[in-house]
Structures are given as C-alpha cells and as structure tokens.
GROMACS .gro file of C-alpha atoms in nm:
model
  396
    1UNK     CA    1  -1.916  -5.337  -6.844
    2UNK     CA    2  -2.090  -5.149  -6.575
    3UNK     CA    3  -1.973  -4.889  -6.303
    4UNK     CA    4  -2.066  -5.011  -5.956
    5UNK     CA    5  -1.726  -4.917  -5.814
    6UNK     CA    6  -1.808  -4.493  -5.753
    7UNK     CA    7  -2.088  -4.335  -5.676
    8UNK     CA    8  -2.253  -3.957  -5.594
    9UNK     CA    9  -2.231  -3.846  -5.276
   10UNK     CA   10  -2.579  -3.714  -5.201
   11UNK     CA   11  -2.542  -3.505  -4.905
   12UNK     CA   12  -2.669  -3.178  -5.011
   13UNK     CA   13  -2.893  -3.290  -5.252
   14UNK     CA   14  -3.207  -3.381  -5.067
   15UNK     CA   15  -3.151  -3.708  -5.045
   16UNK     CA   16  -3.377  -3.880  -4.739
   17UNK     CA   17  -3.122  -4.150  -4.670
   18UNK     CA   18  -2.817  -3.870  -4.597
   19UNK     CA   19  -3.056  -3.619  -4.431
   20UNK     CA   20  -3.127  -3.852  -4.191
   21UNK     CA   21  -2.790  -3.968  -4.095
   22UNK     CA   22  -2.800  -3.591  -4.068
   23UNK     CA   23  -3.034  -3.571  -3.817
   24UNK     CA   24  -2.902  -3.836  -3.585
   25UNK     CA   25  -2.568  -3.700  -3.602
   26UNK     CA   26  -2.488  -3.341  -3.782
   27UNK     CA   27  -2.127  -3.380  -3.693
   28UNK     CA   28  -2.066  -3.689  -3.905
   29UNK     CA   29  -1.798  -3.674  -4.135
   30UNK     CA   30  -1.796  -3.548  -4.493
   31UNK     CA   31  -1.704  -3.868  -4.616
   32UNK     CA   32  -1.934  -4.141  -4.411
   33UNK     CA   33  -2.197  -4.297  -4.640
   34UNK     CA   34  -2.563  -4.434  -4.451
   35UNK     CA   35  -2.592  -4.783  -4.514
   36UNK     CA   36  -2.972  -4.749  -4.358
   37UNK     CA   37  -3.268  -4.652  -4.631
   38UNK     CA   38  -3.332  -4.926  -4.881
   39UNK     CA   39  -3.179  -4.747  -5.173
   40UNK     CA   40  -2.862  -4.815  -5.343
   41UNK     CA   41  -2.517  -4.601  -5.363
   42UNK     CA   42  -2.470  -4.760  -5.737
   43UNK     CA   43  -2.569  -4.543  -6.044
   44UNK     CA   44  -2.884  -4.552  -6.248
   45UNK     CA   45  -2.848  -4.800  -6.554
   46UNK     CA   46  -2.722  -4.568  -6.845
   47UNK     CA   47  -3.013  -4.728  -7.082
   48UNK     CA   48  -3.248  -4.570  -6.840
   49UNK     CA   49  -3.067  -4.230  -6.841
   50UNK     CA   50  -3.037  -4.203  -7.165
   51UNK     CA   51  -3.381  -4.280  -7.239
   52UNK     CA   52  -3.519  -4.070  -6.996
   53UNK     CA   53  -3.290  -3.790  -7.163
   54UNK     CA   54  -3.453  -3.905  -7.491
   55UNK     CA   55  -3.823  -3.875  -7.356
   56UNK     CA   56  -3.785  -3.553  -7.209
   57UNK     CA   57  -3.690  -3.390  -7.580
   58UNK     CA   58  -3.932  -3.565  -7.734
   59UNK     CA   59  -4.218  -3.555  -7.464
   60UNK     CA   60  -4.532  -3.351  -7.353
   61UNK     CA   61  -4.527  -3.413  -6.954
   62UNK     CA   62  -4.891  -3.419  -6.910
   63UNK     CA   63  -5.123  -3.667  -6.726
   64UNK     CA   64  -5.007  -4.015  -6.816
   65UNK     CA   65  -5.226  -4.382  -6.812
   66UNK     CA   66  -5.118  -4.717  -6.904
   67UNK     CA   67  -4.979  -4.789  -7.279
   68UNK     CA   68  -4.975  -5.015  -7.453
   69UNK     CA   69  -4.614  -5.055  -7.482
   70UNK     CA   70  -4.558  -5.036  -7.136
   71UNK     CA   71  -4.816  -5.333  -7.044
   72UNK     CA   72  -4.599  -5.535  -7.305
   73UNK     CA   73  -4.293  -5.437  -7.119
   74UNK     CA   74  -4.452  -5.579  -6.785
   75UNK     CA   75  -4.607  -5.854  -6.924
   76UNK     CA   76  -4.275  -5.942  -7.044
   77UNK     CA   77  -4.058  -5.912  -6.763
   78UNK     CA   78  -4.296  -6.116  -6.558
   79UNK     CA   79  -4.300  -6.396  -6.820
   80UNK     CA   80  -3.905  -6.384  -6.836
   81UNK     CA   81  -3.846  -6.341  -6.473
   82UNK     CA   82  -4.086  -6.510  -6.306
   83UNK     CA   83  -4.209  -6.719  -6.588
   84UNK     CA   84  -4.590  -6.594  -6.484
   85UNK     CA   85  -4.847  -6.535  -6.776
   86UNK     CA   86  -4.990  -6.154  -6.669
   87UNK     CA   87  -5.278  -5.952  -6.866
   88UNK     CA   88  -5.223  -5.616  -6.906
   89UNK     CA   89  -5.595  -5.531  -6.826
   90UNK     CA   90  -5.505  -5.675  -6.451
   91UNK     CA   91  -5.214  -5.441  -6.390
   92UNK     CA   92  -5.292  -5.149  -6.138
   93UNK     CA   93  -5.047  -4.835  -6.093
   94UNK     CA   94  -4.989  -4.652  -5.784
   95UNK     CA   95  -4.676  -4.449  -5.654
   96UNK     CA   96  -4.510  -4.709  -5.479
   97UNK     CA   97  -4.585  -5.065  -5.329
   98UNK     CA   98  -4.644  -4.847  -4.965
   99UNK     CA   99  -4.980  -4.656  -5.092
  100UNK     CA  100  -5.071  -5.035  -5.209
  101UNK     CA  101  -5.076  -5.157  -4.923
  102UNK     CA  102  -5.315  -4.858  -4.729
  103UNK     CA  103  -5.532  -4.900  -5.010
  104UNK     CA  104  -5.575  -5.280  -4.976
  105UNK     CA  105  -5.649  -5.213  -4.585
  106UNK     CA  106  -5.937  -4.970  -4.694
  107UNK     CA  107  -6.062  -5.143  -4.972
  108UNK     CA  108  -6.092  -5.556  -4.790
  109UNK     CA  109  -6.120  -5.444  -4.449
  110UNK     CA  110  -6.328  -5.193  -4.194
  111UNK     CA  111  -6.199  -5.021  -3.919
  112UNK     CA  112  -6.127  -5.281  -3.639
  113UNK     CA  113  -6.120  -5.505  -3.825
  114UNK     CA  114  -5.785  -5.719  -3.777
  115UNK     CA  115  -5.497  -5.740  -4.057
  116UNK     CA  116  -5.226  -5.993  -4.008
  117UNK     CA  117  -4.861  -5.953  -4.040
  118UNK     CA  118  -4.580  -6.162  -4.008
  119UNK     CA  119  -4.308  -5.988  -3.792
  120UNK     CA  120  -4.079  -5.848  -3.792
  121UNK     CA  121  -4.170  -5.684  -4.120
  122UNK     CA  122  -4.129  -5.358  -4.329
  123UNK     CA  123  -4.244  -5.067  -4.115
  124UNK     CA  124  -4.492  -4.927  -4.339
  125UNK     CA  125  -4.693  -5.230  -4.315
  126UNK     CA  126  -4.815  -5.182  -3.913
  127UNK     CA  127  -4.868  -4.791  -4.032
  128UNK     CA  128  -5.094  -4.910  -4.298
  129UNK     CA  129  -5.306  -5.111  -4.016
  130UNK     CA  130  -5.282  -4.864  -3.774
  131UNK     CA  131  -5.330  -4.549  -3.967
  132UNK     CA  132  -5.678  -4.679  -4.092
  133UNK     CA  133  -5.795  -4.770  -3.765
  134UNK     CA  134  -5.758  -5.176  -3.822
  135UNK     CA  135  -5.595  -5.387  -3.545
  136UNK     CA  136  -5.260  -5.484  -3.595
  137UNK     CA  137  -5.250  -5.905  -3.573
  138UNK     CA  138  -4.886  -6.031  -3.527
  139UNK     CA  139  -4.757  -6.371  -3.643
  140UNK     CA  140  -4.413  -6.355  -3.505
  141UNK     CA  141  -4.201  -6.569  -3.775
  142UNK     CA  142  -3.976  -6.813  -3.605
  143UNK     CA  143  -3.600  -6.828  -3.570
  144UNK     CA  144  -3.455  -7.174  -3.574
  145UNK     CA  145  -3.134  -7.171  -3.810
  146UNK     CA  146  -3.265  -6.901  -4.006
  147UNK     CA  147  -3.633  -6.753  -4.004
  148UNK     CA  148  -3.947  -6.978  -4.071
  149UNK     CA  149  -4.325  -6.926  -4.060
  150UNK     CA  150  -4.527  -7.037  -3.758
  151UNK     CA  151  -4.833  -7.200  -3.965
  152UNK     CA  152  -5.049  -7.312  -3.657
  153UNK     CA  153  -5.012  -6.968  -3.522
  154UNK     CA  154  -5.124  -6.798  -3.882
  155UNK     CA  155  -5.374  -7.042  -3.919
  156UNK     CA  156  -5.489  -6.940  -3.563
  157UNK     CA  157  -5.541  -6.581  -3.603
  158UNK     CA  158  -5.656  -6.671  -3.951
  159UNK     CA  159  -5.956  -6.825  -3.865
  160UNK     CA  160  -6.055  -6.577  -3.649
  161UNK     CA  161  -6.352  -6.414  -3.866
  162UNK     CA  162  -6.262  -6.001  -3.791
  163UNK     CA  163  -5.926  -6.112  -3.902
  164UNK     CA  164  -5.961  -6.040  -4.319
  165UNK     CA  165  -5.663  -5.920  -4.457
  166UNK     CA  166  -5.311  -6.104  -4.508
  167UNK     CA  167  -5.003  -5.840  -4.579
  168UNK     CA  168  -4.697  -6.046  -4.703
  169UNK     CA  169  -4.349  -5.941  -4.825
  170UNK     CA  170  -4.126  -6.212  -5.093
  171UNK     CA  171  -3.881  -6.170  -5.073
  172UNK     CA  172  -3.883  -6.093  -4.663
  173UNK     CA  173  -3.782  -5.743  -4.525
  174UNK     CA  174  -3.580  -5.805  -4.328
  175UNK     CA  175  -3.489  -6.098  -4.300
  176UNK     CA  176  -3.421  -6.182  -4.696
  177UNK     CA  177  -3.621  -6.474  -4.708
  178UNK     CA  178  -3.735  -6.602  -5.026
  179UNK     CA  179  -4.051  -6.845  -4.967
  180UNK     CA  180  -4.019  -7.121  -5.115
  181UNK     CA  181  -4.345  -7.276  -5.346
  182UNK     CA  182  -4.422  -7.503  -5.070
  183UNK     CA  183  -4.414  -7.264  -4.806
  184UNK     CA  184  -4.617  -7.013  -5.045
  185UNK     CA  185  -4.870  -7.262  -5.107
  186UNK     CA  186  -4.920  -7.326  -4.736
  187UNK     CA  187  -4.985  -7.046  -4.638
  188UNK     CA  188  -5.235  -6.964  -4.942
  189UNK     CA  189  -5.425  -7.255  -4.843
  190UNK     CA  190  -5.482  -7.101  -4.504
  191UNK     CA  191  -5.591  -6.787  -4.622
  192UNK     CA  192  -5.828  -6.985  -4.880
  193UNK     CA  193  -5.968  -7.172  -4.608
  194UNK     CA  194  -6.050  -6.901  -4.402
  195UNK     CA  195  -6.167  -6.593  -4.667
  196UNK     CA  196  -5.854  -6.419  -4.571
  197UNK     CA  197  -5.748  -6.188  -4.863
  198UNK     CA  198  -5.386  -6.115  -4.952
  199UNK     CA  199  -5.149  -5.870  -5.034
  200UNK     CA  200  -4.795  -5.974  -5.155
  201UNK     CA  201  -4.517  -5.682  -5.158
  202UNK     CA  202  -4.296  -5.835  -5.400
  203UNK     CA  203  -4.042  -5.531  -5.446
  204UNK     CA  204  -3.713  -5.711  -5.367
  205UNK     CA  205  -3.890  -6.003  -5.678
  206UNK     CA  206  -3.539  -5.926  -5.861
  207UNK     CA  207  -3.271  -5.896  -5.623
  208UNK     CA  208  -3.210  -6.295  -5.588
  209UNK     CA  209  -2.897  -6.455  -5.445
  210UNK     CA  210  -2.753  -6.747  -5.619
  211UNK     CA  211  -2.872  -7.093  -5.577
  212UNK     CA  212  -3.214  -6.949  -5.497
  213UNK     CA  213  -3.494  -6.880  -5.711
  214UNK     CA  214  -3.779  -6.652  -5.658
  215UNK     CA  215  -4.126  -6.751  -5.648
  216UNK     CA  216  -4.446  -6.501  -5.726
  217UNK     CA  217  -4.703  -6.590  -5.467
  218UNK     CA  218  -4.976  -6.485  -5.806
  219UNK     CA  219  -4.858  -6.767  -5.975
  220UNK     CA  220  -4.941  -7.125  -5.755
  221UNK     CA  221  -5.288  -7.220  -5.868
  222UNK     CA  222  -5.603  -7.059  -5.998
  223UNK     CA  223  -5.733  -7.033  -5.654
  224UNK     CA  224  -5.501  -6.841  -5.503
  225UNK     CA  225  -5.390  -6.607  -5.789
  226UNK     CA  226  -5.846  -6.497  -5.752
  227UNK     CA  227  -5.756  -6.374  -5.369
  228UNK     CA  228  -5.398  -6.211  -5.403
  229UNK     CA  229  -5.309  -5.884  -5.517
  230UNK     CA  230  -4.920  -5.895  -5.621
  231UNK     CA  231  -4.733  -5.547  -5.568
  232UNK     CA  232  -4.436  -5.509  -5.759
  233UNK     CA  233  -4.217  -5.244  -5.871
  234UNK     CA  234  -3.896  -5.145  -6.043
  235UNK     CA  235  -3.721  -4.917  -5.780
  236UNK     CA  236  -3.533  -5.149  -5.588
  237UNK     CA  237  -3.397  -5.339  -5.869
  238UNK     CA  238  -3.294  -5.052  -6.073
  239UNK     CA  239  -3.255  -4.794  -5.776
  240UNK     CA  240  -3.550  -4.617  -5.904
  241UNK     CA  241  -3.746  -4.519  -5.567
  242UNK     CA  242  -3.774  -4.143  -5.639
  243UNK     CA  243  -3.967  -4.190  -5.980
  244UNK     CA  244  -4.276  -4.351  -5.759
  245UNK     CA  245  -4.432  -4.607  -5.984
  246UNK     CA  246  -4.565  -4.943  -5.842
  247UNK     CA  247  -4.755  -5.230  -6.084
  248UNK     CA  248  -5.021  -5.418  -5.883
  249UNK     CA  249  -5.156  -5.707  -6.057
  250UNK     CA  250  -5.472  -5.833  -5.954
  251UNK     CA  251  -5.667  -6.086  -6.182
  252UNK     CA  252  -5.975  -6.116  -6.019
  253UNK     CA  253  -6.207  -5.818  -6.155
  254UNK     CA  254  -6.418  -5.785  -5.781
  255UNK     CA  255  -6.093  -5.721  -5.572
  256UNK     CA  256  -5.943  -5.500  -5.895
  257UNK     CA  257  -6.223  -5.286  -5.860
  258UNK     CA  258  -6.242  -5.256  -5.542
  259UNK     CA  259  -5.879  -5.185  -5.477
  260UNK     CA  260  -5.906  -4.887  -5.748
  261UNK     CA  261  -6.183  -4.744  -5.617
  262UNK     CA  262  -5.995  -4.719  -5.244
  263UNK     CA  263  -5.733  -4.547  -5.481
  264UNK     CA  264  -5.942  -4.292  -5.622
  265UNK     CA  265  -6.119  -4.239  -5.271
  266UNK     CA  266  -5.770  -4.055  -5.156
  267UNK     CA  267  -5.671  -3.951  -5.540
  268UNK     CA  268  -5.384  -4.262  -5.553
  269UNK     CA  269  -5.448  -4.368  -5.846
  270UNK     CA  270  -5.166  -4.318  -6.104
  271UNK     CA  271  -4.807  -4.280  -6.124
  272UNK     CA  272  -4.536  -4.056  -6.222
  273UNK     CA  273  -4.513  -4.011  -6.623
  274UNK     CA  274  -4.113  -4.033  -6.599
  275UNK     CA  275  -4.109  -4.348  -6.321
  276UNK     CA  276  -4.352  -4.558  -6.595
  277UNK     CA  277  -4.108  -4.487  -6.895
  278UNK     CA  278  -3.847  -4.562  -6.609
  279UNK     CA  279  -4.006  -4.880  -6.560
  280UNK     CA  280  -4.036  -4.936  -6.937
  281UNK     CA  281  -3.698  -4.874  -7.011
  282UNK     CA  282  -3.627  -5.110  -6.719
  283UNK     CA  283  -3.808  -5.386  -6.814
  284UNK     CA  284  -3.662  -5.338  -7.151
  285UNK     CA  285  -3.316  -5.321  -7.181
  286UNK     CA  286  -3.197  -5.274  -6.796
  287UNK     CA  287  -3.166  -5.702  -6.761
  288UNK     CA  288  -2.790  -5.693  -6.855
  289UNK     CA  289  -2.709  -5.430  -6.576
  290UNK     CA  290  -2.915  -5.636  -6.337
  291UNK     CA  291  -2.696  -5.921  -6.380
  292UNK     CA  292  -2.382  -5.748  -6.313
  293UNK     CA  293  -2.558  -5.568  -6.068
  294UNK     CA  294  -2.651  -5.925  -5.878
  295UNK     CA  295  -2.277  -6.030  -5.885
  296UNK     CA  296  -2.171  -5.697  -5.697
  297UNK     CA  297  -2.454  -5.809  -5.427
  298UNK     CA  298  -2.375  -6.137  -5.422
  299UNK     CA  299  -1.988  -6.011  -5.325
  300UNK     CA  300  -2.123  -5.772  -5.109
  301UNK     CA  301  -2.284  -6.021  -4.870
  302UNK     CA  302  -2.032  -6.283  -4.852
  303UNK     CA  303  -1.754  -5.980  -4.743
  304UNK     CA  304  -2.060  -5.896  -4.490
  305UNK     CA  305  -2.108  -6.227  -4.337
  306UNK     CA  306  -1.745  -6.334  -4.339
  307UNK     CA  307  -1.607  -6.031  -4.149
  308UNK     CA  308  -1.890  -6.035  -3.927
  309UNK     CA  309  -1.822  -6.434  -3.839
  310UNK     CA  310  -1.456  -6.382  -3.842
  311UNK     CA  311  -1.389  -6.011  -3.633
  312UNK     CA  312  -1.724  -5.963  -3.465
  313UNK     CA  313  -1.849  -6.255  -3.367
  314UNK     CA  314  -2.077  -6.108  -3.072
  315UNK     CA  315  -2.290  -5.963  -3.366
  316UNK     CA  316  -2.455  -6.188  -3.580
  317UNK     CA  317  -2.550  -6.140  -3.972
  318UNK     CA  318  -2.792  -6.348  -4.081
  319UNK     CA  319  -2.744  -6.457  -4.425
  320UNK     CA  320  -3.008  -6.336  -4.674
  321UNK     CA  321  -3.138  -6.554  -5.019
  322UNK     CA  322  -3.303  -6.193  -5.129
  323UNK     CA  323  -3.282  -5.821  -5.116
  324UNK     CA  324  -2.953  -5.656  -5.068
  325UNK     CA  325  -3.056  -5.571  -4.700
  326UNK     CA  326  -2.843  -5.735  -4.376
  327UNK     CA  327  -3.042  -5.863  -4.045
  328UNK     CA  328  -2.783  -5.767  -3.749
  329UNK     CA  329  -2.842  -5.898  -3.434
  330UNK     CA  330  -2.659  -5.735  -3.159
  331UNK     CA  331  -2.826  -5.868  -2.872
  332UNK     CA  332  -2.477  -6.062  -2.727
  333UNK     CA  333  -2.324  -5.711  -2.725
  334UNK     CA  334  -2.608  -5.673  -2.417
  335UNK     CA  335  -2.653  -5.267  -2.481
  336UNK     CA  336  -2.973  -5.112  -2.463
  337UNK     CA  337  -3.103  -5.006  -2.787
  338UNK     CA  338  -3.041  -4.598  -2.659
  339UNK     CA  339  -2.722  -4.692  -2.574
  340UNK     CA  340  -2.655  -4.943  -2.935
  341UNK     CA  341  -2.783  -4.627  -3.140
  342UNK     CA  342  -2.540  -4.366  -2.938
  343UNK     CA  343  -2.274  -4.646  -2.993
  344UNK     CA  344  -2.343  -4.664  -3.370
  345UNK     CA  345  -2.422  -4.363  -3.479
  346UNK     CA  346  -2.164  -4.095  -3.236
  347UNK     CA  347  -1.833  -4.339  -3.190
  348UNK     CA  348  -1.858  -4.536  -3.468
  349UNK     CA  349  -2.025  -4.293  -3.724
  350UNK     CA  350  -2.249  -4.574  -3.813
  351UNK     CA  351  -2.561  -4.557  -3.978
  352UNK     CA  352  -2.799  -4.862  -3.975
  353UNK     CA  353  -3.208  -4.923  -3.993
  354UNK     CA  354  -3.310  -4.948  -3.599
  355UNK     CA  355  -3.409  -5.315  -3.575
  356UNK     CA  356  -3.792  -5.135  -3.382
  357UNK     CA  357  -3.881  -4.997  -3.720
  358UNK     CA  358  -3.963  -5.374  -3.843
  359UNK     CA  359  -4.177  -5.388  -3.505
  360UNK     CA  360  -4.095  -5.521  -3.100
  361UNK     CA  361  -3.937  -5.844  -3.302
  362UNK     CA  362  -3.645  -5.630  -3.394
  363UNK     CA  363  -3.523  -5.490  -3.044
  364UNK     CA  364  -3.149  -5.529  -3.076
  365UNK     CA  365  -3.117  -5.594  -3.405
  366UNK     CA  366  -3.007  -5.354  -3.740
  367UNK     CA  367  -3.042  -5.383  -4.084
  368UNK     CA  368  -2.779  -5.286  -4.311
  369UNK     CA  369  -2.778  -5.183  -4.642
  370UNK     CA  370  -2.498  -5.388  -4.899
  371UNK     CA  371  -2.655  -5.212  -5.202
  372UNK     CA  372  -2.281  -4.970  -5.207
  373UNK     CA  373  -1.928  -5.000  -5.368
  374UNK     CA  374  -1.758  -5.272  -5.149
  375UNK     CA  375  -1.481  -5.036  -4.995
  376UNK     CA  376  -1.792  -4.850  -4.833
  377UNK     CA  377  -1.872  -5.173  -4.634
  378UNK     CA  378  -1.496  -5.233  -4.593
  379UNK     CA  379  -1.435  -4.916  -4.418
  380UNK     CA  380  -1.756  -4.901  -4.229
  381UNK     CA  381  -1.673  -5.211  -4.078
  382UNK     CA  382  -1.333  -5.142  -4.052
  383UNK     CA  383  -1.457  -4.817  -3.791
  384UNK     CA  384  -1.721  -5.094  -3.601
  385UNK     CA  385  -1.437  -5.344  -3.542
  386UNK     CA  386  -1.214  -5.076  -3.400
  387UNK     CA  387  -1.426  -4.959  -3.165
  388UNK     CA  388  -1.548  -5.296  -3.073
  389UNK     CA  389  -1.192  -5.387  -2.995
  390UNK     CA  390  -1.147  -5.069  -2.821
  391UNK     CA  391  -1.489  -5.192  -2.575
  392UNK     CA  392  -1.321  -5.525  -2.524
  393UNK     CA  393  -0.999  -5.353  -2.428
  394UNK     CA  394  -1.130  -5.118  -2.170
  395UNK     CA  395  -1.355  -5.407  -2.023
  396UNK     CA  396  -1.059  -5.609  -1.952
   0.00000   0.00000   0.00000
C-alpha cells in the first residue's frame, strides 16, 4: 500500500546526513546515498502529511503545551504497543530524547559526580556526562555470540556512592539489542540497591524485528517504574527527527520535578507545535505504515547479513533484534581506522557511522544505516565488494 521503494534525494536541501558525506568527501557522486545518520531514506507516512497540511490551514502557530488529545494519543500508543498503563500528567516534552538526557545529568547528579554507561553506546550520551562536568563511568557490554551485559561489573561501579546516575538505551545503539524482561529487571535491581537513578532512551521502542518483542524498562514493577525516567519519541519510527519532539514519562512526582526544573534552567522545556501534532498524527493513524514499514526492515537486514556472510566474510554484521542500524566490525580487514575511513569513504564512496562515535569500544567497527530502498544497500555493497576483491587481488 505504501511507497518505500523511491525516495528524495536530499543533497541540496540541508539535510545533515548528505552534508556530511559532503564534508568527508565533496567529490562523491551525484547519485551515492549516506547510509550513516540515524534517519531513514523512506517517505513521511502520507496520514502525517496530510494532516500536517490540514493543521497548517487551520492553525495559529503560537506557543504550544500538552493537550489533551495528544496525552490520549500517547497514552494510547503506549497501552497498544507496549501494553504499559501511562498518565498523561507524567509525560514530559523536550526536543528530542538527546536534551533528555543533559537534563537528567543536571537534574540527579553534581559535577564529578560519576554517570554510568554501558559501551559502546550512542555518542550523545558521553557528551551529556562530559559536557556537564560529570565523570564518564564505562561498563563495557560483553561480546560472546552477540552482546550481553557485564552485571558484576555494573553492580561494581554501581555501588560506588559518587556513581548516581544510570543512562540506558532499549533497544541498544548500536548494537540492536532488545533487553529482555529478565535482563531489564536485573539490572533495575542493581540500581535499586544502590540509589542509582535511571534514564532509559527508548527511541528505537518501535522498530522491532520479528520473533522479538520489546520491553519498556517503566513497566517491571512499582519499584523501578519510581526511579526511571523513560525517553521516548516518534522520530525514528516515523522518520520524524527534524520536527524535535521527545515524551519523557516519569511517574514519580520528586524526579518529574526535578527533571523540569533542569529543563527550564537552560529554557528546554517544550517542543515544536508541528513535531507534537506530528506525534499525534503518529500515534494515531501512522500504525498501518509502521507495519509495512517493519517488513521493508526486516528485508533489509537479512540482504545485509547474508551478503556480508556470503561475499565479505572478513567483515562481520552483527545481527540486530531492534533499530534499523548495522554493527560492522572490520577489525579482520587489519586497517587502521584513518586508513578504513580513506578506504570507505574515497575508493569505495562509502558512507558509514565511525565505530569511535559510540566510544573506544567501537575502534574498527561501522554502523550502517538499512532504513533505505533495498537497491541502495544492493549497490552500496555491490561498490564495497568490488573493491574488496580488487585488495585481495593486488595482495596476491
């Protein structure tokens, strides 16, 4: 029913994905497409267009807040999605899961204070330690036939008492794991036991590979839904980013308030008046286009990891049960990461996440971005595999 087969080039139109394969290489072809910022090459749902077109004709554009209507939508997503009871009253807006988490630092923590990770994670995170003077507490997350979390080391740095402040990311970036209820609850307890508060970027909640079933870290007990605060958003799933609106849902009242009022230290508080009827119109009508929109993924990664297993096997691609974002590791192909990037991004005219943006766990690797029409991966690829072959060849 839906068109995920073309797209809009975005080249010239300010677009911060294509200005940056810009930057790293202003000779690239008119026709190569990144496959490196997390937002997808797939049109907007029409329901949201044409609502959006709707609004603006009928609309005054002036300072928004929270309706009514649009807590109902929210409330009613989360009940149907992640079958989690919200209030309205503990919904939060910002512009985007990222100013979340820098006001969570400010709010639970002070400065040197330590703020726990688990790497490698989402770049912004380490910023939003390190930009407000905290320290920067790494929980590597183990490999062993797919990633895992180290528990004795989180409970370790957990229990040291400058250590305060837990920031978490379900489904994983990027790695794409979901946590599973056990796993959730595990490391809840922890925090619990050791008055270590947590913030859960849930952005990727919706993009959910089959035979795997996401899990809201808000919803495990009583206990642990009074020291979470669960950032979630629509601009993933519905390709959205630009519009800038974020729901954080915090139920209990002392960390609510104290999370707004970090907000409206810096003037954060709010959203965009055209992301929240975005989000409404989402939330709304946008769950048929999300299905289709989960099949095309779904495709997407298996094409991925089979011509990856088959044709490159000195890279590996991890498989993902969330996000439509691809762990590469190219450590086997023994390059330097100057040398990988040069590689990439001059011969191949390939443009990937660096694996350093997630932190030191990600020397060597990439992350690339499945959320495209197909053919882009196909002849991506198709341009890595050649000059792959072409390396072999002259190192014969």
């Amino acid at each position: 029913m839906y068109n995920f087969k073309s797209f809009k080039n975005r080249r010239d139109l300010g677009s911060a994905k294509y200005n940056r394969m810009l930057e790293a290489n202003p000779g690239v072809d008119e026709d190569i497409i990144p496959l490196s910022v997390a937002d997808m090459e797939f049109n907007v749902a029409p329901e949201i267009l044409e609502g959006l077109r709707e609004y603006l004709v009928e609309s005054v554009l002036g300072y928004p807040v929270l309706s009514d209507v649009y807590k109902d939508a929210v409330v009613g997503w989360f009940k149907k999605r992640y079958d989690w009871d919200i209030d309205g009253d503990w919904m939060v807006e910002t512009q985007g899961v990222v100013p979340a988490l820098y006001a969570a630092v400010e709010a639970f923590t002070e400065v040197d204070d330590g703020v726990i990770l688990l790497a490698p994670v989402y770049g912004p995170f380490f910023t939003a330690i390190s930009d407000n003077e905290r320290r920067i507490i790494r929980s590597p997350l183990i490999y062993d036939d797919g990633y895992k979390i180290d528990f004795e080391d989180l409970e370790r740095k957990a229990k040291d008492p400058k250590n305060k402040l837990l920031l978490f990311c379900n489904p994983h970036n990027p790695v794409g794991r979901v946590w599973t209820v056990e796993e959730l609850k595990r490391v809840g307890q922890i925090c619990l036991d050791n008055d270590v508060i947590i913030i859960s970027d849930e952005i990727h909640a919706d993009i959910i590979m089959p035979g795997h079933k996401f899990n809201t870290f808000g919803n495990l007990s009583e206990e642990i839904s009074q020291n979470i605060i669960v950032s979630s958003s629509p601009s993933k799933t519905f390709n959205i980013a630009g519009l800038f609106t974020s729901n954080n849902i915090i139920k209990n009242q002392k960390l609510r308030e104290a999370f707004i009022f970090a907000l409206e230290k810096r003037h954060l508080k709010g959203a965009n008046i055209l992301g929240l009827r975005a989000c409404e119109l989402a939330y709304t009508k946008g769950e048929e286009w999300l299905n289709e929109l989960l099949l095309v993924l779904d495709e997407n990664r298996k094409y991925v990891l089979e011509f990856f297993n088959r044709e490159i096997p000195e890279v590996i691609a991890h498989d993902i049960e969330g996000t439509f974002l691809i762990w590469l590791d190219f450590r086997r192909m023994k390059m330097s990461d100057p040398d990988l990037d040069e590689f990439l991004e001059k011969e191949v005219q390939l443009f990937l996440t660096d694996g350093k943006f997630f932190g030191n766990e990600g020397k060597g690797f990439k992350r690339i971005n499945i959320g495209c029409p197909k053919y882009v991966l196909e002849e991506a690829l198709t341009r890595l595999k050649a000059a792959i072959d072409k390396r072999r060849k002259d190192d014969e």
